[in-house]
Amino acid sequence: MKVLMVNGSSNEKGCTYTALTEIGRTLVKEGIEYEIFYIGGGAVRDCIGCRQCAKKGSCVFTDDVPLQAFLEKARGADGFVFGTPVYYAHPSGRLFSFLDRAFYSEGRHGYGAFAFKPAAAVASARRGGTTASLDGINKYFGIAQMPVVSSTYWNMVHGQTPEEVCQDAEGLQTMRNVGRNMAWMIKCFAAGKEKGILLPETEKVFSTNFIR
Ligand SMILES: Cc1cc2nc3c(=O)[nH]c(=O)nc-3n(C[C@H](O)[C@H](O)[C@H](O)COP(=O)(O)O)c2cc1C
């Protein structure tokens, strides 16, 4: 059993990473592996809506972020955590662009890599804008049939440096509880599968654009 996390910060070992690591340590204690996927600090193309992913099966852009490598790992993962620093009260542009392309291209396959797998959003901020940022990330879960993992507070840490995050006792506790709750959900789903509880059938999606 494995949880795939995305660090949406250009700081590879910064505050977001520190929060994700706290979740990871808890997962390991619960017998679940984890990996923190770094999407890099370089330019990330936004989705251009070319819809070539529907024909090709994958995003046309292959030279900026390791999107395909991520999606291959995502297919084998049992749960997800998407972490972001807060930028002007929203998630980082790089995380949004990455997730837009990941979910749009995977949406063409019924969100196969993501559907029915528990997911959590995590935000790291110096001070404000966390809940708006979490809201932005949670939107991906809602459209891809992903059960949302909650905690004892909204999933945030505060700090401008990893050292400051390490002083945020409640934030780190919130991360540990995300880890425990994620592990519990993954184990429950595995136990259900063993008992023959199948994934729900999804109806063919109507795409009406409000034209009746
Ligand atoms: C462009 C930019 C905008 C930011 N906007 C906010 C903000 O709106 N609210 C806030 O509390 N912190 C803000 N910050 C601070 C970061 O969110 C905070 O330091 C975060 O913990 C950094 O995480 P990282 O080390 O993983 O990159 C901003 C930082 C940058 C670079």
Short mmCIF file of C-alpha atoms and ligand atoms in Angstrom, two decimals:
data_model
loop_
_atom_site.label_atom_id
_atom_site.label_comp_id
_atom_site.label_asym_id
_atom_site.label_seq_id
_atom_site.Cartn_x
_atom_site.Cartn_y
_atom_site.Cartn_z
CA MET A 1 0.00 0.00 0.00
CA LYS A 2 1.44 3.33 -1.04
CA VAL A 3 0.58 7.01 -0.85
CA LEU A 4 1.86 9.31 -3.56
CA MET A 5 2.38 12.92 -2.49
CA VAL A 6 3.09 15.94 -4.65
CA ASN A 7 5.22 18.80 -3.40
CA GLY A 8 3.78 21.82 -5.22
CA SER A 9 6.58 24.14 -4.10
CA SER A 10 9.70 25.01 -6.04
CA ASN A 11 11.52 24.64 -2.68
CA GLU A 12 12.31 20.97 -2.77
CA LYS A 13 12.93 20.69 0.98
CA GLY A 14 10.93 23.68 2.23
CA CYS A 15 7.83 24.10 4.39
CA THR A 16 5.46 22.10 2.19
CA TYR A 17 7.94 19.24 2.14
CA THR A 18 8.23 19.42 5.93
CA ALA A 19 4.46 19.07 6.29
CA LEU A 20 4.32 16.18 3.81
CA THR A 21 7.16 14.43 5.60
CA GLU A 22 5.24 14.52 8.87
CA ILE A 23 2.33 12.77 7.14
CA GLY A 24 4.78 10.31 5.60
CA ARG A 25 6.37 9.40 8.93
CA THR A 26 2.92 8.63 10.30
CA LEU A 27 2.01 6.53 7.28
CA VAL A 28 5.17 4.47 7.71
CA LYS A 29 4.24 3.84 11.36
CA GLU A 30 0.89 2.60 10.06
CA GLY A 31 2.62 0.21 7.64
CA ILE A 32 2.05 2.28 4.51
CA GLU A 33 4.77 3.42 2.12
CA TYR A 34 4.96 6.93 0.73
CA GLU A 35 6.77 8.92 -1.90
CA ILE A 36 7.06 12.69 -2.22
CA PHE A 37 7.01 13.59 -5.90
CA TYR A 38 8.82 16.85 -6.63
CA ILE A 39 7.58 18.60 -9.75
CA GLY A 40 10.67 20.77 -9.97
CA GLY A 41 11.48 24.45 -9.88
CA GLY A 42 11.44 25.14 -13.61
CA ALA A 43 8.71 26.54 -15.84
CA VAL A 44 5.51 24.49 -15.95
CA ARG A 45 3.20 24.82 -18.90
CA ASP A 46 -0.47 25.37 -18.25
CA CYS A 47 -3.07 23.14 -19.93
CA ILE A 48 -3.90 24.68 -23.31
CA GLY A 49 -7.12 22.71 -23.75
CA CYS A 50 -5.96 21.20 -27.07
CA ARG A 51 -7.70 17.93 -26.17
CA GLN A 52 -4.94 15.96 -27.84
CA CYS A 53 -4.70 13.91 -24.66
CA ALA A 54 -8.05 12.33 -25.62
CA LYS A 55 -6.54 11.02 -28.88
CA LYS A 56 -2.99 10.45 -27.76
CA GLY A 57 -3.80 9.16 -24.28
CA SER A 58 -1.40 11.60 -22.65
CA CYS A 59 -0.52 15.29 -22.51
CA VAL A 60 1.25 16.63 -25.60
CA PHE A 61 3.80 18.51 -23.49
CA THR A 62 6.57 16.24 -22.31
CA ASP A 63 9.56 18.54 -21.86
CA ASP A 64 8.77 20.51 -18.71
CA VAL A 65 7.46 18.45 -15.77
CA PRO A 66 7.60 14.64 -15.38
CA LEU A 67 3.83 14.34 -15.81
CA GLN A 68 3.82 10.88 -17.37
CA ALA A 69 6.13 9.51 -14.70
CA PHE A 70 3.74 10.90 -12.10
CA LEU A 71 0.67 9.37 -13.77
CA GLU A 72 2.36 5.99 -14.00
CA LYS A 73 3.09 6.14 -10.28
CA ALA A 74 -0.44 7.43 -9.64
CA ARG A 75 -1.95 4.34 -11.30
CA GLY A 76 -0.22 2.16 -8.72
CA ALA A 77 -0.88 4.42 -5.72
CA ASP A 78 -3.59 3.82 -3.11
CA GLY A 79 -3.90 7.41 -1.92
CA PHE A 80 -2.72 10.95 -2.63
CA VAL A 81 -1.62 14.09 -0.85
CA PHE A 82 -1.19 17.30 -2.82
CA GLY A 83 0.78 19.93 -0.92
CA THR A 84 1.22 23.58 -1.79
CA PRO A 85 2.72 26.78 -0.46
CA VAL A 86 0.17 29.61 -0.34
CA TYR A 87 0.82 32.31 -2.93
CA TYR A 88 -1.46 35.34 -2.64
CA ALA A 89 -4.08 33.16 -0.97
CA HIS A 90 -4.11 30.46 -3.66
CA PRO A 91 -2.09 27.31 -4.42
CA SER A 92 1.15 27.73 -6.36
CA GLY A 93 0.65 28.24 -10.08
CA ARG A 94 2.95 25.30 -10.74
CA LEU A 95 0.77 22.94 -8.73
CA PHE A 96 -2.41 24.17 -10.42
CA SER A 97 -0.87 23.80 -13.90
CA PHE A 98 0.48 20.36 -13.05
CA LEU A 99 -2.82 19.13 -11.60
CA ASP A 100 -4.85 20.66 -14.45
CA ARG A 101 -2.83 18.65 -16.94
CA ALA A 102 -2.74 15.51 -14.81
CA PHE A 103 -6.48 15.48 -14.15
CA TYR A 104 -7.54 16.68 -17.61
CA SER A 105 -5.53 13.99 -19.39
CA GLU A 106 -6.56 11.32 -16.87
CA GLY A 107 -10.17 12.52 -17.04
CA ARG A 108 -10.19 11.14 -20.56
CA HIS A 109 -9.79 7.72 -18.93
CA GLY A 110 -12.56 8.25 -16.36
CA TYR A 111 -9.97 9.55 -13.85
CA GLY A 112 -8.70 5.97 -13.61
CA ALA A 113 -5.48 6.78 -11.74
CA PHE A 114 -7.38 8.81 -9.16
CA ALA A 115 -10.97 7.59 -8.81
CA PHE A 116 -12.02 5.99 -5.51
CA LYS A 117 -8.62 6.62 -3.91
CA PRO A 118 -8.48 8.76 -0.75
CA ALA A 119 -6.88 12.16 -1.12
CA ALA A 120 -5.85 15.08 1.05
CA ALA A 121 -4.84 18.65 0.27
CA VAL A 122 -2.20 20.37 2.42
CA ALA A 123 -1.30 24.07 2.49
CA SER A 124 1.71 25.81 4.02
CA ALA A 125 1.58 29.56 4.64
CA ARG A 126 3.36 32.24 6.57
CA ARG A 127 0.01 33.56 7.77
CA GLY A 128 -3.16 33.62 5.61
CA GLY A 129 -4.90 32.18 2.56
CA THR A 130 -4.74 28.54 3.56
CA THR A 131 -8.41 27.60 3.42
CA ALA A 132 -8.89 29.25 0.02
CA SER A 133 -5.87 27.28 -1.21
CA LEU A 134 -7.21 24.01 0.21
CA ASP A 135 -10.53 24.72 -1.45
CA GLY A 136 -8.81 25.02 -4.84
CA ILE A 137 -7.08 21.65 -4.49
CA ASN A 138 -10.16 19.90 -3.06
CA LYS A 139 -11.99 20.70 -6.31
CA TYR A 140 -9.95 18.05 -8.13
CA PHE A 141 -11.11 15.40 -5.66
CA GLY A 142 -14.76 16.33 -6.11
CA ILE A 143 -14.76 15.80 -9.87
CA ALA A 144 -12.70 12.60 -9.79
CA GLN A 145 -14.72 10.57 -7.25
CA MET A 146 -11.96 10.72 -4.65
CA PRO A 147 -12.87 10.34 -0.96
CA VAL A 148 -11.44 13.29 0.96
CA VAL A 149 -9.23 12.68 3.99
CA SER A 150 -9.81 15.12 6.81
CA SER A 151 -8.05 15.80 10.10
CA THR A 152 -8.52 17.57 13.44
CA TYR A 153 -8.09 20.98 11.81
CA TRP A 154 -7.96 22.08 8.18
CA ASN A 155 -4.82 20.59 6.68
CA MET A 156 -2.40 23.48 7.11
CA VAL A 157 0.95 24.37 8.64
CA HIS A 158 2.37 27.83 9.27
CA GLY A 159 5.90 29.03 8.67
CA GLN A 160 8.27 30.66 6.24
CA THR A 161 11.06 28.17 6.91
CA PRO A 162 11.01 24.45 7.73
CA GLU A 163 12.28 25.36 11.22
CA GLU A 164 9.22 27.54 11.78
CA VAL A 165 6.93 24.77 10.54
CA CYS A 166 8.57 22.44 13.06
CA GLN A 167 7.48 24.86 15.80
CA ASP A 168 3.84 24.68 14.66
CA ALA A 169 2.79 21.94 17.07
CA GLU A 170 -0.86 22.01 16.07
CA GLY A 171 -0.04 22.07 12.37
CA LEU A 172 2.22 19.04 12.66
CA GLN A 173 -0.37 17.25 14.78
CA THR A 174 -2.93 17.98 12.05
CA MET A 175 -0.53 16.40 9.54
CA ARG A 176 -0.08 13.28 11.69
CA ASN A 177 -3.84 12.91 11.95
CA VAL A 178 -4.13 13.24 8.16
CA GLY A 179 -1.64 10.36 7.95
CA ARG A 180 -3.55 8.19 10.41
CA ASN A 181 -6.90 8.89 8.78
CA MET A 182 -5.47 8.25 5.32
CA ALA A 183 -3.99 4.92 6.48
CA TRP A 184 -7.29 3.92 8.06
CA MET A 185 -9.23 4.68 4.87
CA ILE A 186 -6.79 2.80 2.66
CA LYS A 187 -6.94 -0.24 4.95
CA CYS A 188 -10.75 -0.11 5.10
CA PHE A 189 -10.97 0.00 1.30
CA ALA A 190 -8.55 -2.94 0.99
CA ALA A 191 -10.53 -4.94 3.56
CA GLY A 192 -13.76 -4.18 1.70
CA LYS A 193 -12.23 -5.32 -1.57
CA GLU A 194 -11.13 -8.59 0.07
CA LYS A 195 -14.71 -9.12 1.24
CA GLY A 196 -15.96 -8.69 -2.32
CA ILE A 197 -17.22 -5.13 -2.12
CA LEU A 198 -16.70 -3.90 -5.65
CA LEU A 199 -16.09 -0.32 -6.69
CA PRO A 200 -19.33 1.44 -7.61
CA GLU A 201 -20.28 1.45 -11.27
CA THR A 202 -20.03 4.89 -12.79
CA GLU A 203 -22.70 5.96 -15.24
CA LYS A 204 -21.53 7.28 -18.58
CA VAL A 205 -21.06 10.97 -17.92
CA PHE A 206 -23.41 13.39 -19.68
CA SER A 207 -21.52 16.37 -21.01
CA THR A 208 -24.36 18.74 -21.75
CA ASN A 209 -22.73 22.17 -21.42
CA PHE A 210 -26.19 23.16 -20.15
CA ILE A 211 -27.67 22.69 -23.64
CA ARG A 212 -30.81 20.60 -23.33
C1 LIG B 1 4.84 34.74 -4.29
C2 LIG B 1 4.55 34.38 -2.85
C3 LIG B 1 3.31 34.68 -2.33
C4 LIG B 1 3.01 34.33 -1.01
N1 LIG B 1 1.75 34.60 -0.54
C5 LIG B 1 1.45 34.26 0.72
C6 LIG B 1 0.12 34.46 1.22
O1 LIG B 1 -0.79 34.90 0.52
N2 LIG B 1 -0.12 34.14 2.51
C7 LIG B 1 0.85 33.64 3.34
O2 LIG B 1 0.57 33.40 4.51
N3 LIG B 1 2.11 33.37 2.88
C8 LIG B 1 2.42 33.67 1.61
N4 LIG B 1 3.68 33.38 1.12
C9 LIG B 1 4.63 32.65 1.99
C10 LIG B 1 4.62 31.13 1.73
O3 LIG B 1 3.32 30.65 1.51
C11 LIG B 1 5.18 30.36 2.91
O4 LIG B 1 6.45 30.86 3.26
C12 LIG B 1 5.23 28.87 2.64
O5 LIG B 1 5.30 28.19 3.86
C13 LIG B 1 6.44 28.47 1.78
O6 LIG B 1 6.42 27.07 1.53
P1 LIG B 1 7.63 26.33 0.78
O7 LIG B 1 8.83 26.48 1.67
O8 LIG B 1 7.21 24.91 0.66
O9 LIG B 1 7.78 26.99 -0.54
C14 LIG B 1 4.00 33.71 -0.19
C15 LIG B 1 5.26 33.42 -0.74
C16 LIG B 1 5.53 33.75 -2.05
C17 LIG B 1 6.89 33.42 -2.63
#
